Short mmCIF file of C-alpha atoms and ligand atoms in Angstrom, two decimals:
data_model
loop_
_atom_site.label_atom_id
_atom_site.label_comp_id
_atom_site.label_asym_id
_atom_site.label_seq_id
_atom_site.Cartn_x
_atom_site.Cartn_y
_atom_site.Cartn_z
CA MET A 1 79.40 -74.32 132.89
CA ALA A 2 79.21 -70.64 131.69
CA LEU A 3 75.72 -69.08 131.51
CA LEU A 4 74.30 -66.82 128.83
CA THR A 5 71.33 -64.39 129.85
CA PHE A 6 69.03 -62.86 127.21
CA LEU A 7 68.48 -59.48 128.63
CA GLY A 8 67.50 -57.21 125.85
CA ALA A 9 66.37 -56.90 122.09
CA ILE A 10 64.48 -60.13 123.03
CA GLN A 11 61.34 -60.48 120.72
CA GLN A 12 61.94 -56.81 119.86
CA VAL A 13 64.41 -54.65 118.02
CA THR A 14 65.77 -52.45 120.64
CA GLY A 15 67.70 -52.52 123.95
CA SER A 16 70.21 -55.04 122.75
CA CYS A 17 71.89 -56.68 125.89
CA TYR A 18 73.23 -60.16 126.92
CA LEU A 19 75.32 -61.20 129.87
CA VAL A 20 77.94 -63.97 129.76
CA GLU A 21 79.12 -65.38 133.00
CA SER A 22 81.71 -68.19 133.45
CA ARG A 23 81.84 -70.50 136.59
CA ASP A 24 85.52 -69.10 137.03
CA GLY A 25 83.70 -65.70 137.91
CA ALA A 26 84.39 -63.84 134.61
CA LYS A 27 81.31 -61.52 133.78
CA VAL A 28 81.01 -59.85 130.26
CA LEU A 29 78.21 -57.72 128.97
CA LEU A 30 77.54 -58.14 125.35
CA GLU A 31 75.82 -54.89 124.24
CA CYS A 32 74.36 -52.20 126.24
CA GLY A 33 71.61 -50.88 124.13
CA MET A 34 68.96 -48.28 124.65
CA HIS A 35 65.27 -49.05 124.53
CA GLN A 36 63.68 -46.80 121.78
CA GLY A 37 60.21 -46.42 120.34
CA ARG A 38 56.88 -45.85 122.45
CA ARG A 39 56.95 -44.32 126.02
CA ALA A 40 56.48 -47.62 127.73
CA GLU A 41 59.57 -48.91 126.06
CA GLU A 42 61.79 -45.92 126.74
CA ASP A 43 60.72 -46.03 130.40
CA LEU A 44 62.62 -49.38 130.48
CA ASN A 45 65.76 -47.31 130.02
CA ARG A 46 65.38 -46.18 133.80
CA SER A 47 64.69 -49.60 135.23
CA ALA A 48 67.51 -51.16 137.37
CA PHE A 49 70.11 -53.14 135.48
CA PRO A 50 69.48 -56.81 136.43
CA PHE A 51 73.21 -56.97 137.61
CA ASP A 52 75.65 -54.86 139.47
CA PRO A 53 77.50 -52.76 136.94
CA ARG A 54 80.53 -52.84 139.28
CA ASP A 55 80.86 -56.71 139.12
CA LEU A 56 81.36 -56.64 135.21
CA ASP A 57 84.90 -57.45 133.98
CA ALA A 58 84.28 -56.06 130.41
CA VAL A 59 81.71 -54.69 128.07
CA VAL A 60 81.60 -55.56 124.32
CA ILE A 61 79.66 -53.42 121.78
CA SER A 62 78.90 -54.69 118.19
CA HIS A 63 78.40 -51.36 116.67
CA ALA A 64 77.62 -47.72 117.45
CA HIS A 65 73.83 -47.46 116.94
CA LEU A 66 72.22 -46.38 120.27
CA ASP A 67 70.02 -49.47 120.38
CA HIS A 68 73.19 -51.40 120.92
CA SER A 69 75.31 -48.84 122.83
CA GLY A 70 72.98 -46.01 124.24
CA LEU A 71 72.96 -47.01 127.87
CA LEU A 72 76.70 -47.07 128.27
CA PRO A 73 76.70 -43.66 129.98
CA ARG A 74 74.03 -45.01 132.32
CA LEU A 75 76.30 -48.12 133.12
CA VAL A 76 79.26 -45.96 134.05
CA ALA A 77 76.99 -43.67 136.15
CA GLU A 78 76.09 -46.77 138.15
CA GLY A 79 79.75 -47.52 138.78
CA TYR A 80 81.15 -49.54 135.86
CA ARG A 81 84.88 -48.62 135.47
CA GLY A 82 86.17 -51.43 133.21
CA PRO A 83 87.04 -51.39 129.55
CA ILE A 84 84.32 -51.01 126.76
CA HIS A 85 85.63 -52.97 123.73
CA ALA A 86 84.47 -52.07 120.14
CA THR A 87 86.03 -51.86 116.66
CA GLU A 88 88.26 -48.74 115.85
CA ALA A 89 85.62 -47.16 113.76
CA SER A 90 82.73 -47.91 116.24
CA CYS A 91 84.93 -46.23 118.99
CA GLU A 92 84.83 -42.89 116.79
CA LEU A 93 81.18 -43.25 116.00
CA LEU A 94 80.34 -43.87 119.71
CA GLU A 95 81.84 -40.40 120.51
CA LEU A 96 79.32 -38.81 118.07
CA MET A 97 76.31 -41.06 119.19
CA LEU A 98 76.70 -40.89 122.97
CA LEU A 99 77.53 -37.10 123.28
CA ASP A 100 74.52 -36.39 121.12
CA SER A 101 72.20 -38.79 122.92
CA ALA A 102 73.44 -37.32 126.29
CA PHE A 103 72.77 -33.61 125.09
CA LEU A 104 69.28 -34.72 124.10
CA GLN A 105 68.58 -36.37 127.63
CA GLU A 106 69.88 -33.30 129.36
CA LYS A 107 67.69 -30.89 127.14
CA ASP A 108 64.55 -33.28 127.50
CA ALA A 109 64.92 -33.16 131.40
CA GLU A 110 65.41 -29.37 131.17
CA TRP A 111 62.04 -28.92 129.14
CA GLU A 112 60.19 -31.45 131.41
CA ASN A 113 61.37 -29.61 134.61
CA ARG A 114 60.27 -26.30 133.36
CA TRP A 115 56.79 -27.80 132.87
CA ARG A 116 56.97 -29.54 136.16
CA ALA A 117 58.02 -26.40 137.91
CA ARG A 118 54.74 -24.64 136.95
CA GLN A 119 52.79 -27.65 138.12
CA GLY A 120 54.56 -27.59 141.30
CA LYS A 121 55.96 -31.04 140.73
CA PRO A 122 59.41 -32.32 141.82
CA ALA A 123 62.11 -32.09 139.13
CA VAL A 124 63.44 -35.18 137.29
CA LYS A 125 66.95 -36.12 136.43
CA PRO A 126 68.07 -36.70 132.98
CA LEU A 127 68.54 -40.36 132.07
CA TYR A 128 72.29 -39.52 131.88
CA THR A 129 74.55 -36.47 131.48
CA ILE A 130 77.29 -35.39 129.09
CA ALA A 131 79.59 -35.86 131.86
CA ASN A 132 78.58 -39.62 132.18
CA ALA A 133 78.94 -40.02 128.34
CA GLU A 134 82.57 -38.51 128.42
CA GLN A 135 83.32 -41.06 131.29
CA ALA A 136 81.98 -43.91 129.09
CA LEU A 137 84.08 -42.63 126.20
CA SER A 138 87.27 -42.64 128.40
CA GLN A 139 86.75 -46.40 128.94
CA ARG A 140 86.66 -47.42 125.09
CA ARG A 141 89.33 -49.99 123.83
CA ALA A 142 89.62 -49.90 120.20
CA HIS A 143 90.35 -53.17 118.22
CA ALA A 144 90.93 -54.04 114.53
CA TYR A 145 88.79 -56.58 112.87
CA GLY A 146 90.11 -60.16 113.09
CA ALA A 147 92.39 -59.51 116.06
CA ALA A 148 91.51 -61.86 119.19
CA VAL A 149 91.61 -60.08 122.48
CA GLU A 150 91.23 -61.50 126.07
CA VAL A 151 88.51 -59.46 127.52
CA ALA A 152 88.29 -61.31 130.97
CA LYS A 153 89.65 -64.36 132.33
CA GLY A 154 89.08 -67.18 129.94
CA VAL A 155 86.84 -65.04 127.65
CA GLN A 156 88.32 -64.16 124.10
CA VAL A 157 86.57 -61.88 121.62
CA THR A 158 87.14 -61.35 117.90
CA PHE A 159 85.25 -58.79 115.77
CA HIS A 160 84.33 -59.50 112.29
CA ASN A 161 82.94 -57.20 109.74
CA ALA A 162 78.99 -57.20 109.75
CA GLY A 163 78.69 -54.95 106.83
CA HIS A 164 75.72 -52.93 108.72
CA ILE A 165 77.36 -49.61 109.23
CA LEU A 166 80.83 -48.41 109.42
CA GLY A 167 82.79 -50.26 112.21
CA SER A 168 79.77 -52.85 112.77
CA ALA A 169 80.79 -56.21 113.85
CA ILE A 170 79.90 -59.91 114.38
CA VAL A 171 81.14 -60.78 117.71
CA GLU A 172 82.82 -64.13 118.09
CA MET A 173 83.47 -65.22 121.65
CA GLN A 174 85.46 -68.17 122.84
CA VAL A 175 84.67 -69.11 126.62
CA GLN A 176 87.16 -71.32 128.51
CA ASP A 177 85.37 -72.44 131.71
CA HIS A 178 87.43 -75.10 133.69
CA HIS A 179 87.84 -77.65 131.12
CA LEU A 180 84.98 -76.77 128.93
CA HIS A 181 85.46 -74.65 125.82
CA ARG A 182 82.51 -73.15 124.07
CA HIS A 183 82.29 -71.02 121.04
CA LEU A 184 79.59 -68.34 120.78
CA VAL A 185 78.89 -66.31 117.74
CA PHE A 186 76.63 -63.03 118.02
CA SER A 187 75.58 -61.80 114.53
CA GLY A 188 75.13 -58.10 115.70
CA ASP A 189 73.26 -56.41 113.05
CA LEU A 190 73.86 -58.10 109.79
CA GLY A 191 74.26 -55.72 106.74
CA ASN A 192 72.16 -55.82 103.43
CA THR A 193 74.61 -57.04 100.75
CA CYS A 194 72.81 -54.81 98.28
CA SER A 195 73.58 -51.63 100.35
CA PRO A 196 76.54 -49.53 99.14
CA LEU A 197 79.88 -48.80 100.73
CA MET A 198 79.83 -51.54 103.42
CA GLN A 199 81.43 -54.95 102.64
CA ALA A 200 79.14 -58.14 102.70
CA PRO A 201 79.07 -59.59 106.33
CA THR A 202 81.91 -61.86 107.13
CA GLN A 203 81.11 -65.44 106.59
CA LEU A 204 81.75 -67.62 109.77
CA ASN A 205 81.28 -71.41 109.84
CA GLN A 206 82.01 -72.51 113.36
CA ALA A 207 80.07 -72.17 116.49
CA ASP A 208 78.55 -73.90 119.34
CA VAL A 209 75.88 -71.37 120.07
CA LEU A 210 74.70 -68.87 117.37
CA LEU A 211 72.72 -65.76 118.14
CA MET A 212 71.19 -64.20 115.20
CA GLU A 213 69.36 -61.00 114.39
CA SER A 214 66.00 -61.28 112.68
CA THR A 215 64.81 -57.58 112.11
CA TYR A 216 63.63 -58.59 108.58
CA GLY A 217 63.31 -62.24 109.35
CA ASP A 218 59.92 -62.22 107.46
CA ARG A 219 60.77 -60.75 104.18
CA ASP A 220 63.32 -59.84 101.35
CA HIS A 221 63.95 -56.20 100.51
CA ARG A 222 63.12 -54.75 97.20
CA PRO A 223 66.22 -55.01 94.82
CA SER A 224 68.14 -51.70 95.37
CA ASP A 225 68.40 -51.08 91.60
CA GLU A 226 64.63 -50.51 91.32
CA THR A 227 64.74 -48.26 94.36
CA LEU A 228 67.77 -46.26 92.69
CA GLU A 229 65.65 -45.82 89.52
CA GLU A 230 62.69 -44.64 91.58
CA LEU A 231 64.98 -42.02 93.34
CA ALA A 232 66.42 -40.99 89.92
CA ASP A 233 62.88 -40.37 88.61
CA ILE A 234 61.73 -38.40 91.63
CA LEU A 235 64.71 -36.15 91.26
CA GLN A 236 63.97 -35.73 87.40
CA GLN A 237 60.33 -34.95 88.20
CA ALA A 238 61.15 -32.31 91.01
CA HIS A 239 63.68 -30.71 88.57
CA ARG A 240 60.88 -30.32 85.94
CA GLU A 241 58.33 -28.98 88.46
CA GLY A 242 60.98 -26.69 89.81
CA GLY A 243 60.69 -27.47 93.65
CA ASN A 244 63.24 -28.55 96.34
CA VAL A 245 63.55 -32.24 97.26
CA LEU A 246 63.68 -32.96 101.06
CA ILE A 247 65.09 -36.02 102.45
CA PRO A 248 64.88 -36.71 106.07
CA SER A 249 67.76 -39.07 107.00
CA PHE A 250 69.62 -40.65 110.02
CA ALA A 251 73.07 -39.19 110.41
CA VAL A 252 74.95 -42.37 110.46
CA GLY A 253 74.69 -44.92 107.66
CA ARG A 254 71.56 -43.92 105.63
CA THR A 255 73.00 -40.39 104.89
CA GLN A 256 76.37 -41.86 103.63
CA ASP A 257 74.34 -44.35 101.42
CA LEU A 258 72.40 -41.45 99.96
CA ILE A 259 75.55 -39.29 99.21
CA TYR A 260 77.14 -42.25 97.61
CA TYR A 261 74.03 -42.76 95.30
CA LEU A 262 73.56 -39.13 94.63
CA GLY A 263 77.36 -39.10 93.78
CA ARG A 264 76.86 -41.89 91.30
CA PHE A 265 73.97 -40.08 89.56
CA TYR A 266 76.30 -37.07 89.42
CA GLN A 267 79.05 -38.94 87.90
CA GLU A 268 76.81 -40.53 85.38
CA GLY A 269 75.37 -37.12 84.36
CA ARG A 270 71.92 -37.75 85.67
CA LEU A 271 71.70 -35.49 88.75
CA PRO A 272 69.70 -32.47 87.49
CA GLN A 273 69.89 -30.48 90.90
CA GLN A 274 72.75 -28.21 91.21
CA ALA A 275 73.05 -28.36 94.92
CA VAL A 276 72.89 -31.02 97.58
CA PHE A 277 72.74 -29.62 101.09
CA LEU A 278 73.80 -31.81 104.00
CA ASP A 279 72.26 -29.84 106.80
CA SER A 280 73.11 -31.95 109.88
CA PRO A 281 76.09 -31.19 111.92
CA MET A 282 76.19 -34.90 113.20
CA ALA A 283 75.91 -36.34 109.64
CA ILE A 284 78.78 -33.99 108.70
CA ARG A 285 80.89 -35.34 111.33
CA ALA A 286 79.90 -38.91 110.54
CA ASN A 287 80.95 -38.41 106.95
CA ALA A 288 84.38 -37.29 108.10
CA ILE A 289 84.71 -40.53 110.07
CA TYR A 290 83.42 -42.58 107.14
CA SER A 291 86.04 -40.72 104.90
CA ARG A 292 88.69 -41.61 107.37
CA PHE A 293 87.90 -45.29 107.26
CA HIS A 294 87.32 -45.50 103.33
CA ASP A 295 89.79 -48.50 103.20
CA GLN A 296 86.96 -50.35 104.88
CA PHE A 297 84.57 -49.72 102.15
CA ALA A 298 83.55 -52.58 99.80
CA ALA A 299 86.13 -53.10 97.02
CA GLU A 300 83.86 -52.23 94.02
CA ASP A 301 82.66 -48.84 95.70
CA ARG A 302 86.26 -47.99 96.55
CA ALA A 303 87.31 -48.64 92.90
CA ALA A 304 84.36 -46.50 91.73
CA LEU A 305 85.49 -43.60 93.90
CA ALA A 306 89.17 -44.20 93.18
CA ALA A 307 88.28 -44.19 89.22
CA LYS A 308 87.07 -40.48 89.85
CA GLY A 309 89.94 -39.58 91.91
CA ALA A 310 87.65 -39.21 94.89
CA LYS A 311 89.12 -39.87 98.30
CA ARG A 312 86.47 -38.02 100.28
CA VAL A 313 82.68 -37.83 99.58
CA GLU A 314 83.02 -34.15 98.71
CA ASP A 315 85.13 -35.24 95.59
CA TRP A 316 82.67 -37.84 94.74
CA LEU A 317 79.70 -35.43 94.96
CA PRO A 318 81.13 -31.90 94.17
CA VAL A 319 77.54 -30.19 94.50
CA LEU A 320 77.56 -31.29 98.11
CA ARG A 321 77.42 -28.26 100.51
CA CYS A 322 77.82 -29.12 104.26
CA THR A 323 75.95 -26.49 106.42
CA PRO A 324 77.21 -27.11 109.99
CA THR A 325 76.09 -23.68 111.51
CA ALA A 326 72.66 -22.50 112.11
CA GLU A 327 73.29 -19.45 109.97
CA GLU A 328 74.22 -21.54 107.09
CA SER A 329 71.19 -23.68 107.65
CA MET A 330 68.93 -20.66 107.74
CA ALA A 331 70.41 -19.44 104.47
CA ILE A 332 69.00 -22.52 102.66
CA ASN A 333 65.40 -21.05 103.31
CA ARG A 334 65.98 -18.63 100.69
CA ILE A 335 66.44 -21.37 97.93
CA LYS A 336 63.00 -22.16 96.43
CA SER A 337 64.00 -24.61 93.79
CA GLY A 338 66.64 -26.78 92.41
CA ALA A 339 68.11 -28.08 95.78
CA ILE A 340 68.27 -31.47 97.50
CA ILE A 341 68.10 -30.96 101.31
CA ILE A 342 69.22 -33.87 103.47
CA ALA A 343 68.57 -33.25 107.34
CA GLY A 344 67.73 -34.90 110.45
CA ALA A 345 66.04 -36.27 112.39
CA GLY A 346 65.31 -39.28 110.30
CA MET A 347 61.67 -39.57 111.63
CA CYS A 348 61.05 -35.85 111.57
CA ASN A 349 60.38 -35.67 115.44
CA GLY A 350 62.67 -32.81 115.78
CA GLY A 351 66.09 -31.47 114.07
CA ARG A 352 66.58 -29.20 111.19
CA ILE A 353 64.19 -31.02 108.83
CA VAL A 354 61.26 -29.51 110.60
CA HIS A 355 62.45 -25.99 109.72
CA HIS A 356 62.65 -27.11 106.01
CA PHE A 357 59.16 -28.46 106.33
CA LYS A 358 58.12 -25.00 107.26
CA HIS A 359 59.50 -23.43 104.19
CA ASN A 360 58.72 -26.17 101.65
CA LEU A 361 55.94 -28.65 102.77
CA TRP A 362 53.13 -26.40 101.55
CA ARG A 363 54.49 -25.92 98.03
CA GLU A 364 53.09 -28.26 95.41
CA ASN A 365 56.15 -28.66 93.62
CA CYS A 366 58.28 -29.73 96.62
CA HIS A 367 59.00 -33.45 96.82
CA LEU A 368 59.61 -35.22 100.22
CA VAL A 369 61.44 -38.44 100.10
CA PHE A 370 61.44 -40.84 102.98
CA PRO A 371 64.43 -43.20 102.57
CA GLY A 372 63.42 -45.51 105.53
CA PHE A 373 60.92 -46.65 107.96
CA GLN A 374 58.61 -44.08 109.90
CA ALA A 375 57.63 -45.39 113.44
CA LYS A 376 54.22 -44.85 114.63
CA GLY A 377 53.68 -41.56 116.62
CA THR A 378 56.24 -39.59 114.60
CA LEU A 379 55.74 -36.60 112.30
CA GLY A 380 57.30 -38.61 109.47
CA ARG A 381 54.70 -41.29 109.99
CA LEU A 382 51.73 -38.82 110.00
CA ILE A 383 52.70 -37.54 106.66
CA VAL A 384 53.31 -40.87 105.19
CA ASP A 385 49.84 -41.92 106.21
CA GLY A 386 48.45 -38.89 104.34
CA ALA A 387 47.97 -36.19 106.73
CA GLU A 388 46.68 -33.11 104.95
CA THR A 389 47.89 -30.73 107.52
CA VAL A 390 50.56 -31.11 110.16
CA LYS A 391 51.83 -29.03 113.12
CA VAL A 392 55.39 -27.82 112.60
CA LEU A 393 57.19 -25.45 115.15
CA HIS A 394 53.70 -24.45 116.66
CA GLN A 395 52.15 -23.66 113.27
CA ARG A 396 49.69 -25.70 111.24
CA ILE A 397 51.05 -26.38 107.73
CA ALA A 398 49.42 -27.85 104.72
CA VAL A 399 50.99 -30.94 103.23
CA LYS A 400 50.97 -30.10 99.42
CA ALA A 401 54.45 -31.66 98.60
CA LYS A 402 54.52 -35.01 96.92
CA VAL A 403 55.44 -37.64 99.21
CA HIS A 404 57.47 -40.72 98.46
CA THR A 405 58.75 -43.71 100.35
CA LEU A 406 61.65 -45.62 99.29
CA GLY A 407 61.67 -49.22 100.49
CA GLY A 408 64.90 -50.72 99.20
CA PHE A 409 67.46 -48.88 101.53
CA SER A 410 67.47 -51.02 104.42
CA ALA A 411 70.90 -51.54 106.17
CA HIS A 412 69.72 -54.92 107.44
CA ALA A 413 70.03 -58.28 105.78
CA GLY A 414 66.50 -59.64 104.40
CA GLN A 415 65.29 -63.05 105.07
CA SER A 416 67.13 -64.82 102.18
CA GLN A 417 70.39 -63.08 103.27
CA LEU A 418 69.88 -64.26 106.72
CA LEU A 419 69.31 -67.94 105.83
CA ASP A 420 72.20 -67.76 103.45
CA TRP A 421 74.67 -66.50 106.11
CA ALA A 422 73.23 -68.96 108.79
CA SER A 423 73.54 -72.00 106.28
CA ARG A 424 77.24 -71.77 106.12
CA PHE A 425 77.79 -72.79 109.63
CA GLU A 426 78.74 -76.49 109.96
CA HIS A 427 76.90 -78.87 112.20
CA HIS A 428 73.83 -76.53 113.01
CA PRO A 429 75.02 -74.86 116.15
CA GLU A 430 72.36 -74.24 118.94
CA LEU A 431 70.57 -71.35 117.38
CA TYR A 432 68.78 -68.44 119.04
CA LEU A 433 66.80 -65.59 117.29
CA VAL A 434 67.16 -62.20 118.68
CA HIS A 435 66.72 -58.51 117.77
CA GLY A 436 63.34 -58.95 115.97
CA GLU A 437 59.56 -58.63 116.54
CA LEU A 438 58.02 -61.92 117.55
CA GLU A 439 55.92 -62.53 114.36
CA LYS A 440 59.08 -61.77 112.12
CA MET A 441 61.10 -64.33 114.23
CA GLN A 442 58.30 -66.97 113.85
CA THR A 443 58.42 -66.64 110.01
CA LEU A 444 62.23 -66.89 110.05
CA GLN A 445 61.90 -69.86 112.36
CA ALA A 446 59.60 -71.60 110.07
CA ALA A 447 61.87 -70.77 107.02
CA LEU A 448 64.92 -72.17 108.83
CA ARG A 449 62.94 -75.24 109.63
CA GLU A 450 61.67 -75.88 106.06
CA ARG A 451 64.60 -74.76 104.07
CA LEU A 452 67.52 -75.96 106.43
CA ASN A 453 65.96 -78.42 108.56
CA TRP A 454 67.03 -76.52 111.60
CA ILE A 455 65.10 -75.80 114.77
CA ALA A 456 65.76 -72.31 116.03
CA ASN A 457 64.87 -71.20 119.43
CA ILE A 458 63.16 -68.01 120.35
CA PRO A 459 64.26 -66.89 123.78
CA GLU A 460 62.06 -65.15 126.42
CA PRO A 461 63.27 -61.91 127.99
CA GLY A 462 65.43 -62.88 130.98
CA GLU A 463 65.80 -66.39 129.93
CA GLN A 464 69.14 -68.08 130.84
CA ILE A 465 71.00 -70.83 129.15
CA ALA A 466 73.98 -73.07 129.79
CA LEU A 467 76.57 -72.30 127.23
ZN1 LIG B 501 72.18 -51.15 113.78
#
């Protein structure tokens, strides 16, 4: 019978990776994600793959986030030359994500090597290069949602909309091994049904084996209406006080949600700011991809856009100003009030947002809005935790701005949504919880037992099961 090995995002949320092998010799890698977070986790990105990349027949990627796709350039650097299957929109977003990631890897290695040269230490190589990323991109195969594709002998894959970010997919896999037929469903990252633009995750109801993410297996999110009202209040307050509003944001997903919401405020006549700057070249390119695939947006959001004659985000939020060049970005520094500035990095550990910190963070009338989680060890987390001063671009700066954290903008399903999605499967498939921290999985496991009388498994890293 076929085997499934749990290689990554096991009892943690990054480094998504699973291997499916049939007795007929088909080998399919599901996900090739990067480990992100603390140093020890990121070091895992350099450890040897527990398989020979040259032996794989196919690679299947659920969506473009780096924790699901970020090691693809390393996989090809180690000899993988087969197809990389993903949805059409994921294929476009992968180009943004992998080239940017490779650029950062090269830059990091360059910095480290300067330091090493001074210490007389040997140079390190980047995790991978732009050339590796370009090679990986040349191996992409784009597929529409709902189309069944044979990716290896006896292994058929169908992508279904997961509603998490543009192009995100639930991966349905049919494995024919000798006379045995097995049906595997991998949830990928499931979207939050309250987040805008994306459709609700597709509901499937048949599987023999189900792998389900559990990022927020322990809780429900705050209703997004409350979060929206909170944001509207902050914008009004900032307008009265005369300062700028800074929003550090991730380029893909979160930024498009924000632009949609700000557009809604604009259309309703309750956006007091005269200008919204999108100061992130990557987010600007991601916007263009979102606009191109607007037929994949949720029907009600598409209708709202259409009612205002908006085909692109710029039509929906006419005060949006994109500033791709460094000169345009620096020109924003002269604006002391009345602007909303959205810039990366999402956790403030670099990017253009830190330049805006330098010019605004010490102003009492500035408002800083975190629309998402800030990991430990990041500049964003220091500020959220109440630091009075922070070091920005080699200067110590007082944090006088008012700091807000918005909790309701998650792109992941909360506990009730996960339970609801799982409950539609008939005959309780064999269930494995993945992509979540252990305590959160245990809470979800208990909820599944209590509410659905369903025993879920929590696999160990490296565990192998017969499909
Ligand atoms: Zn994701």
